Amino acid sequence: MTAIAALPHTTPAPAIGVPRLLRAELRWIFRRPRTLAVLGLLAALPAVIGIGLTFVDGPPSGGSDGPNNGGDSLLVAAAGNALVLPIAALTMGLGLLLPLAAAMSSADALAGESAHGTLRSWLLAPVSRGRLLAVKALGVGTIVLVATTSMAVVGVTTGLILNGPDAVFTLSGTTPGFGAVLGKIGIAVLWVTLQVWAIAAVALAISACTEHPMLVVASVLGGVIVSSVLQLLDSLSWLHPFLLNSSWEALADVLRDPVPASGLLEGAIRAGCYVAIGLSLAYARMVTRDG
C-alpha cells in the first residue's frame, strides 16, 4: 500500500488585540487630509464667533420667539463672557457641523473602505466582526472627542483674550472658580461628544449597508434636518421624546449654578439608546456580509 503523507498541522493565526487595531486605525484616520481640515474648521468656529461678536456687528438681538431662540440667547450672553462662548460654539456646531463630521468619519470607516476594497482584507484577517466594529466605533468617537475638545479650548482661549480673565460668570450671575469653569466645560464636552457619537452610531449602521460614502453623509444630514423640523410641529409632540435633538437645548444648563441635571441626564440616556441601537444594527449587518 502507498503510504499516505500526513498533512502538516496548522495553527490558526492569533487574534489581533483591540489596542493594536485601534492604534493603527487612529494613525490612518489622522493622516487623512480631510479629517485634519474638518477638525481645523471646527476649532476655528469659536474664534470666528468671538471675533464677530466683538468687532463686527455685536451680538444678535435676543427674542422670545423663533426656533433658534436658544442659540441666539447664548450668543447674546457670549458677548463679553469667556465661559458662555465655548458653550455657544458647541451648541451651534451640534446643529449641523458636528453631525457632518461624524457622518463623514462613519462613512469613511466602513462604506469608504468597502468601496476601495480595503474592508475585505479586514474581514479576511484574524479579527472578529465585533472587534472590527468596536475599533471603527472607537475611532469615530475619538474624532468627535477631539473636535469638541478643540472647540471648547479655542472658545475659552478666545473669550479670555478678547474679554480678559475677569469676564467669566454663569447665567445665574455667579463667578465660578477656575476648577468650576473646567468642570462645567468638561461636562459640556463629554455631553456633546455623547450626542454626536449617537449620530455616528446610526451613521455606522448605514455605512455597513452601502459602499457609497456620500449616501451615508446625505442620510445623516437629512435625518438631522428632518428632526429639527419635526421639533417645530406641535401636532407631533408625541414623537418629540424619541428624537435625539429633543434635549440639545439642555446644554445651556451647564452655565447655571447649580447645574440642573434632569435635562442633561435625559439627553444622555436618549443618546445612549441611540448608540446601542445603531451599533447593534451595524453589528447585525457586519456578521452577515462577506466583504
mmCIF file of C-alpha atoms in Angstrom:
data_model
loop_
_atom_site.group_PDB
_atom_site.id
_atom_site.type_symbol
_atom_site.label_atom_id
_atom_site.label_comp_id
_atom_site.label_asym_id
_atom_site.label_seq_id
_atom_site.Cartn_x
_atom_site.Cartn_y
_atom_site.Cartn_z
ATOM 1 C CA MET A 1 0.000 0.000 0.000
ATOM 2 C CA THR A 2 1.097 3.525 -0.675
ATOM 3 C CA ALA A 3 1.644 5.415 2.492
ATOM 4 C CA ILE A 4 -0.499 8.482 2.859
ATOM 5 C CA ALA A 5 1.554 11.502 3.855
ATOM 6 C CA ALA A 6 0.377 13.145 6.996
ATOM 7 C CA LEU A 7 -0.925 16.640 6.483
ATOM 8 C CA PRO A 8 1.056 19.268 8.369
ATOM 9 C CA HIS A 9 -0.664 20.586 11.435
ATOM 10 C CA THR A 10 -1.526 24.256 11.083
ATOM 11 C CA THR A 11 -2.412 26.528 13.932
ATOM 12 C CA PRO A 12 -4.774 29.442 13.435
ATOM 13 C CA ALA A 13 -3.255 32.884 13.415
ATOM 14 C CA PRO A 14 -3.535 34.611 16.784
ATOM 15 C CA ALA A 15 -6.244 37.214 17.075
ATOM 16 C CA ILE A 16 -5.107 40.818 16.922
ATOM 17 C CA GLY A 17 -5.836 42.819 20.059
ATOM 18 C CA VAL A 18 -8.127 45.839 20.091
ATOM 19 C CA PRO A 19 -5.413 48.291 21.316
ATOM 20 C CA ARG A 20 -3.163 47.418 18.382
ATOM 21 C CA LEU A 21 -6.030 47.691 15.921
ATOM 22 C CA LEU A 22 -7.151 50.979 17.439
ATOM 23 C CA ARG A 23 -3.649 52.476 17.183
ATOM 24 C CA ALA A 24 -3.494 51.517 13.510
ATOM 25 C CA GLU A 25 -6.983 52.929 12.919
ATOM 26 C CA LEU A 26 -6.177 56.243 14.589
ATOM 27 C CA ARG A 27 -2.934 56.604 12.636
ATOM 28 C CA TRP A 28 -4.874 56.071 9.431
ATOM 29 C CA ILE A 29 -7.669 58.458 10.462
ATOM 30 C CA PHE A 30 -5.441 61.365 11.465
ATOM 31 C CA ARG A 31 -3.348 61.060 8.322
ATOM 32 C CA ARG A 32 -6.353 61.874 6.150
ATOM 33 C CA PRO A 33 -6.169 65.495 4.970
ATOM 34 C CA ARG A 34 -9.946 65.871 5.080
ATOM 35 C CA THR A 35 -10.017 64.792 8.726
ATOM 36 C CA LEU A 36 -7.456 67.434 9.660
ATOM 37 C CA ALA A 37 -9.296 70.027 7.569
ATOM 38 C CA VAL A 38 -12.630 69.330 9.299
ATOM 39 C CA LEU A 39 -11.024 69.435 12.737
ATOM 40 C CA GLY A 40 -9.335 72.717 11.875
ATOM 41 C CA LEU A 41 -12.578 74.297 10.666
ATOM 42 C CA LEU A 42 -14.463 73.181 13.771
ATOM 43 C CA ALA A 43 -11.711 74.512 16.038
ATOM 44 C CA ALA A 44 -11.836 77.865 14.234
ATOM 45 C CA LEU A 45 -15.595 78.257 14.774
ATOM 46 C CA PRO A 46 -15.420 79.632 18.354
ATOM 47 C CA ALA A 47 -12.731 82.130 17.351
ATOM 48 C CA VAL A 48 -14.852 83.339 14.429
ATOM 49 C CA ILE A 49 -17.893 83.703 16.692
ATOM 50 C CA GLY A 50 -15.930 85.562 19.364
ATOM 51 C CA ILE A 51 -14.287 87.935 16.913
ATOM 52 C CA GLY A 52 -17.590 88.519 15.152
ATOM 53 C CA LEU A 53 -19.403 89.362 18.380
ATOM 54 C CA THR A 54 -16.631 91.696 19.500
ATOM 55 C CA PHE A 55 -15.539 93.542 16.373
ATOM 56 C CA VAL A 56 -18.193 93.147 13.697
ATOM 57 C CA ASP A 57 -21.897 93.548 14.368
ATOM 58 C CA GLY A 58 -22.157 92.734 18.055
ATOM 59 C CA PRO A 59 -24.493 90.114 19.474
ATOM 60 C CA PRO A 60 -27.774 89.356 17.727
ATOM 61 C CA SER A 61 -30.950 90.718 19.213
ATOM 62 C CA GLY A 62 -32.456 88.184 21.582
ATOM 63 C CA GLY A 63 -36.121 87.495 21.168
ATOM 64 C CA SER A 64 -38.530 85.110 22.787
ATOM 65 C CA ASP A 65 -39.853 83.687 19.530
ATOM 66 C CA GLY A 66 -38.376 81.557 16.818
ATOM 67 C CA PRO A 67 -36.882 78.096 16.638
ATOM 68 C CA ASN A 68 -33.342 79.301 17.216
ATOM 69 C CA ASN A 69 -34.060 81.311 20.326
ATOM 70 C CA GLY A 70 -31.866 79.075 22.478
ATOM 71 C CA GLY A 71 -28.843 79.574 20.274
ATOM 72 C CA ASP A 72 -29.497 83.295 19.897
ATOM 73 C CA SER A 73 -29.782 83.723 23.667
ATOM 74 C CA LEU A 74 -26.412 82.027 24.149
ATOM 75 C CA LEU A 75 -24.857 84.287 21.531
ATOM 76 C CA VAL A 76 -26.222 87.324 23.359
ATOM 77 C CA ALA A 77 -24.705 86.049 26.606
ATOM 78 C CA ALA A 78 -21.431 85.048 24.890
ATOM 79 C CA ALA A 79 -20.566 88.668 24.137
ATOM 80 C CA GLY A 80 -18.164 89.547 26.941
ATOM 81 C CA ASN A 81 -18.332 86.160 28.700
ATOM 82 C CA ALA A 82 -15.473 83.716 28.269
ATOM 83 C CA LEU A 83 -17.465 80.873 29.838
ATOM 84 C CA VAL A 84 -20.501 81.144 27.561
ATOM 85 C CA LEU A 85 -18.540 81.431 24.305
ATOM 86 C CA PRO A 86 -17.371 77.776 24.114
ATOM 87 C CA ILE A 87 -20.844 76.502 25.075
ATOM 88 C CA ALA A 88 -22.445 78.709 22.422
ATOM 89 C CA ALA A 89 -19.969 77.403 19.829
ATOM 90 C CA LEU A 90 -20.707 73.787 20.791
ATOM 91 C CA THR A 91 -24.445 74.472 20.567
ATOM 92 C CA MET A 92 -24.074 75.917 17.074
ATOM 93 C CA GLY A 93 -21.803 73.062 15.998
ATOM 94 C CA LEU A 94 -24.248 70.496 17.366
ATOM 95 C CA GLY A 95 -26.901 71.790 14.984
ATOM 96 C CA LEU A 96 -25.110 70.698 11.790
ATOM 97 C CA LEU A 97 -21.299 70.863 11.671
ATOM 98 C CA LEU A 98 -20.528 68.235 14.317
ATOM 99 C CA PRO A 99 -23.083 65.770 12.851
ATOM 100 C CA LEU A 100 -21.466 66.380 9.457
ATOM 101 C CA ALA A 101 -18.042 65.486 10.862
ATOM 102 C CA ALA A 102 -19.457 62.348 12.484
ATOM 103 C CA ALA A 103 -21.199 61.323 9.267
ATOM 104 C CA MET A 104 -18.040 61.796 7.209
ATOM 105 C CA SER A 105 -15.950 59.762 9.651
ATOM 106 C CA SER A 106 -18.510 56.962 9.811
ATOM 107 C CA ALA A 107 -18.822 56.914 6.037
ATOM 108 C CA ASP A 108 -15.046 56.550 5.660
ATOM 109 C CA ALA A 109 -14.897 53.884 8.382
ATOM 110 C CA LEU A 110 -16.988 51.241 6.588
ATOM 111 C CA ALA A 111 -18.541 52.405 3.314
ATOM 112 C CA GLY A 112 -15.365 54.166 2.177
ATOM 113 C CA GLU A 113 -13.139 51.186 2.901
ATOM 114 C CA SER A 114 -15.667 48.865 1.290
ATOM 115 C CA ALA A 115 -15.653 50.995 -1.847
ATOM 116 C CA HIS A 116 -11.841 50.875 -2.013
ATOM 117 C CA GLY A 117 -11.691 47.148 -1.274
ATOM 118 C CA THR A 118 -9.715 47.529 1.956
ATOM 119 C CA LEU A 119 -12.573 46.370 4.173
ATOM 120 C CA ARG A 120 -12.377 42.861 2.679
ATOM 121 C CA SER A 121 -8.802 42.497 3.934
ATOM 122 C CA TRP A 122 -10.040 43.394 7.429
ATOM 123 C CA LEU A 123 -12.783 40.778 7.174
ATOM 124 C CA LEU A 124 -10.344 38.085 5.990
ATOM 125 C CA ALA A 125 -7.838 38.863 8.741
ATOM 126 C CA PRO A 126 -7.943 37.062 12.122
ATOM 127 C CA VAL A 127 -10.214 39.778 13.512
ATOM 128 C CA SER A 128 -13.769 39.141 14.639
ATOM 129 C CA ARG A 129 -16.526 41.266 13.153
ATOM 130 C CA GLY A 130 -17.463 42.596 16.580
ATOM 131 C CA ARG A 131 -13.881 43.604 17.309
ATOM 132 C CA LEU A 132 -13.615 45.319 13.950
ATOM 133 C CA LEU A 133 -16.819 47.270 14.566
ATOM 134 C CA ALA A 134 -15.633 48.247 18.043
ATOM 135 C CA VAL A 135 -12.399 49.638 16.597
ATOM 136 C CA LYS A 136 -14.297 51.618 13.963
ATOM 137 C CA ALA A 137 -16.747 52.986 16.544
ATOM 138 C CA LEU A 138 -13.948 53.977 18.918
ATOM 139 C CA GLY A 139 -12.071 55.626 16.056
ATOM 140 C CA VAL A 140 -15.094 57.737 15.139
ATOM 141 C CA GLY A 141 -15.694 58.532 18.809
ATOM 142 C CA THR A 142 -12.101 59.723 19.133
ATOM 143 C CA ILE A 143 -12.553 62.138 16.238
ATOM 144 C CA VAL A 144 -15.714 63.520 17.838
ATOM 145 C CA LEU A 145 -13.984 63.930 21.209
ATOM 146 C CA VAL A 146 -11.023 65.716 19.630
ATOM 147 C CA ALA A 147 -13.373 68.015 17.710
ATOM 148 C CA THR A 148 -15.470 69.007 20.722
ATOM 149 C CA THR A 149 -12.425 69.416 22.969
ATOM 150 C CA SER A 150 -10.650 71.638 20.459
ATOM 151 C CA MET A 151 -13.765 73.781 20.078
ATOM 152 C CA ALA A 152 -14.038 74.200 23.851
ATOM 153 C CA VAL A 153 -10.346 75.025 24.297
ATOM 154 C CA VAL A 154 -10.330 77.567 21.469
ATOM 155 C CA GLY A 155 -13.589 79.044 22.758
ATOM 156 C CA VAL A 156 -12.278 79.610 26.269
ATOM 157 C CA THR A 157 -8.951 80.926 24.997
ATOM 158 C CA THR A 158 -10.664 83.323 22.594
ATOM 159 C CA GLY A 159 -13.010 84.568 25.309
ATOM 160 C CA LEU A 160 -10.161 85.208 27.738
ATOM 161 C CA ILE A 161 -8.074 87.012 25.116
ATOM 162 C CA LEU A 162 -10.936 89.233 23.943
ATOM 163 C CA ASN A 163 -12.583 89.943 27.280
ATOM 164 C CA GLY A 164 -9.931 89.345 29.934
ATOM 165 C CA PRO A 165 -9.771 86.847 32.811
ATOM 166 C CA ASP A 166 -12.481 88.640 34.795
ATOM 167 C CA ALA A 167 -15.169 88.031 32.149
ATOM 168 C CA VAL A 168 -16.120 84.573 33.454
ATOM 169 C CA PHE A 169 -19.541 84.217 35.067
ATOM 170 C CA THR A 170 -22.546 81.916 34.845
ATOM 171 C CA LEU A 171 -26.035 82.643 33.584
ATOM 172 C CA SER A 172 -27.101 82.692 37.254
ATOM 173 C CA GLY A 173 -24.844 85.684 37.864
ATOM 174 C CA THR A 174 -22.209 83.873 39.936
ATOM 175 C CA THR A 175 -18.468 83.951 39.310
ATOM 176 C CA PRO A 176 -17.100 80.383 39.389
ATOM 177 C CA GLY A 177 -13.527 79.495 40.240
ATOM 178 C CA PHE A 178 -11.058 78.052 37.776
ATOM 179 C CA GLY A 179 -11.829 74.474 38.807
ATOM 180 C CA ALA A 180 -15.568 75.020 38.457
ATOM 181 C CA VAL A 181 -15.068 76.517 34.996
ATOM 182 C CA LEU A 182 -13.079 73.492 33.876
ATOM 183 C CA GLY A 183 -15.716 71.203 35.362
ATOM 184 C CA LYS A 184 -18.580 72.897 33.522
ATOM 185 C CA ILE A 185 -16.716 72.897 30.219
ATOM 186 C CA GLY A 186 -15.701 69.267 30.742
ATOM 187 C CA ILE A 187 -19.332 68.270 31.305
ATOM 188 C CA ALA A 188 -20.348 70.124 28.143
ATOM 189 C CA VAL A 189 -17.604 68.452 26.078
ATOM 190 C CA LEU A 190 -18.469 64.940 27.260
ATOM 191 C CA TRP A 191 -22.217 65.507 26.842
ATOM 192 C CA VAL A 192 -21.876 66.879 23.317
ATOM 193 C CA THR A 193 -19.458 64.072 22.431
ATOM 194 C CA LEU A 194 -22.063 61.507 23.501
ATOM 195 C CA GLN A 195 -24.764 63.228 21.440
ATOM 196 C CA VAL A 196 -22.616 63.306 18.312
ATOM 197 C CA TRP A 197 -21.383 59.752 18.897
ATOM 198 C CA ALA A 198 -25.039 58.677 18.891
ATOM 199 C CA ILE A 199 -25.373 60.219 15.438
ATOM 200 C CA ALA A 200 -22.175 58.451 14.401
ATOM 201 C CA ALA A 201 -23.561 55.096 15.595
ATOM 202 C CA VAL A 202 -26.566 55.494 13.323
ATOM 203 C CA ALA A 203 -24.222 56.557 10.522
ATOM 204 C CA LEU A 204 -22.130 53.401 11.072
ATOM 205 C CA ALA A 205 -25.275 51.288 10.717
ATOM 206 C CA ILE A 206 -25.990 52.962 7.372
ATOM 207 C CA SER A 207 -22.330 52.753 6.372
ATOM 208 C CA ALA A 208 -22.320 48.995 6.972
ATOM 209 C CA CYS A 209 -25.101 48.593 4.396
ATOM 210 C CA THR A 210 -23.624 50.516 1.464
ATOM 211 C CA GLU A 211 -20.457 51.158 -0.491
ATOM 212 C CA HIS A 212 -21.304 54.792 -1.190
ATOM 213 C CA PRO A 213 -19.955 57.193 1.490
ATOM 214 C CA MET A 214 -21.942 60.153 0.170
ATOM 215 C CA LEU A 215 -25.163 58.214 0.770
ATOM 216 C CA VAL A 216 -24.224 57.942 4.438
ATOM 217 C CA VAL A 217 -23.498 61.663 4.729
ATOM 218 C CA ALA A 218 -26.704 62.639 2.907
ATOM 219 C CA SER A 219 -28.820 60.275 5.014
ATOM 220 C CA VAL A 220 -27.440 61.542 8.314
ATOM 221 C CA LEU A 221 -27.695 65.224 7.445
ATOM 222 C CA GLY A 222 -31.190 64.661 6.086
ATOM 223 C CA GLY A 223 -32.167 62.969 9.334
ATOM 224 C CA VAL A 224 -30.776 65.838 11.423
ATOM 225 C CA ILE A 225 -32.657 68.414 9.353
ATOM 226 C CA VAL A 226 -35.916 66.435 9.420
ATOM 227 C CA SER A 227 -35.608 66.004 13.200
ATOM 228 C CA SER A 228 -35.189 69.772 13.593
ATOM 229 C CA VAL A 229 -38.311 70.385 11.520
ATOM 230 C CA LEU A 230 -40.329 67.809 13.468
ATOM 231 C CA GLN A 231 -39.388 69.593 16.690
ATOM 232 C CA LEU A 232 -41.310 72.638 15.438
ATOM 233 C CA LEU A 233 -44.576 70.739 14.867
ATOM 234 C CA ASP A 234 -46.733 70.740 17.980
ATOM 235 C CA SER A 235 -49.069 68.197 16.402
ATOM 236 C CA LEU A 236 -46.215 65.665 16.605
ATOM 237 C CA SER A 237 -45.396 66.329 20.240
ATOM 238 C CA TRP A 238 -45.835 62.601 20.957
ATOM 239 C CA LEU A 239 -42.828 61.962 18.710
ATOM 240 C CA HIS A 240 -40.507 64.542 20.281
ATOM 241 C CA PRO A 241 -39.269 62.360 23.188
ATOM 242 C CA PHE A 242 -37.907 59.858 20.648
ATOM 243 C CA LEU A 243 -35.903 62.447 18.690
ATOM 244 C CA LEU A 244 -32.230 62.714 19.571
ATOM 245 C CA ASN A 245 -32.203 66.500 19.390
ATOM 246 C CA SER A 246 -35.037 66.881 21.913
ATOM 247 C CA SER A 247 -32.586 67.661 24.730
ATOM 248 C CA TRP A 248 -29.932 69.614 22.865
ATOM 249 C CA GLU A 249 -31.099 72.914 24.340
ATOM 250 C CA ALA A 250 -30.290 71.463 27.780
ATOM 251 C CA LEU A 251 -26.600 72.087 27.063
ATOM 252 C CA ALA A 252 -27.102 75.647 28.312
ATOM 253 C CA ASP A 253 -27.869 74.225 31.780
ATOM 254 C CA VAL A 254 -24.142 73.718 32.431
ATOM 255 C CA LEU A 255 -23.895 77.520 32.556
ATOM 256 C CA ARG A 256 -26.219 77.733 35.552
ATOM 257 C CA ASP A 257 -25.280 77.491 39.192
ATOM 258 C CA PRO A 258 -26.193 74.947 40.428
ATOM 259 C CA VAL A 259 -26.451 72.832 37.276
ATOM 260 C CA PRO A 260 -29.955 71.374 36.644
ATOM 261 C CA ALA A 261 -29.258 67.726 35.904
ATOM 262 C CA SER A 262 -32.643 66.491 34.641
ATOM 263 C CA GLY A 263 -32.368 67.714 31.043
ATOM 264 C CA LEU A 264 -28.737 66.677 30.687
ATOM 265 C CA LEU A 265 -29.426 63.232 32.150
ATOM 266 C CA GLU A 266 -32.425 62.691 29.883
ATOM 267 C CA GLY A 267 -30.371 63.655 26.847
ATOM 268 C CA ALA A 268 -27.527 61.340 27.882
ATOM 269 C CA ILE A 269 -29.890 58.386 28.324
ATOM 270 C CA ARG A 270 -31.523 59.041 24.962
ATOM 271 C CA ALA A 271 -28.134 59.282 23.251
ATOM 272 C CA GLY A 272 -27.028 56.057 24.925
ATOM 273 C CA CYS A 273 -30.083 54.296 23.492
ATOM 274 C CA TYR A 274 -29.231 55.596 20.021
ATOM 275 C CA VAL A 275 -25.657 54.344 20.406
ATOM 276 C CA ALA A 276 -26.848 50.880 21.448
ATOM 277 C CA ILE A 277 -29.402 50.632 18.633
ATOM 278 C CA GLY A 278 -27.059 51.991 15.960
ATOM 279 C CA LEU A 279 -24.135 49.734 16.870
ATOM 280 C CA SER A 280 -26.454 46.719 17.182
ATOM 281 C CA LEU A 281 -27.781 47.273 13.670
ATOM 282 C CA ALA A 282 -24.247 47.767 12.362
ATOM 283 C CA TYR A 283 -23.094 44.537 14.026
ATOM 284 C CA ALA A 284 -26.063 42.615 12.637
ATOM 285 C CA ARG A 285 -25.062 43.730 9.155
ATOM 286 C CA MET A 286 -21.333 43.087 9.694
ATOM 287 C CA VAL A 287 -21.797 39.447 10.715
ATOM 288 C CA THR A 288 -23.798 38.697 7.548
ATOM 289 C CA ARG A 289 -21.605 40.357 4.941
ATOM 290 C CA ASP A 290 -18.801 38.622 3.075
ATOM 291 C CA GLY A 291 -16.705 41.693 2.260
#
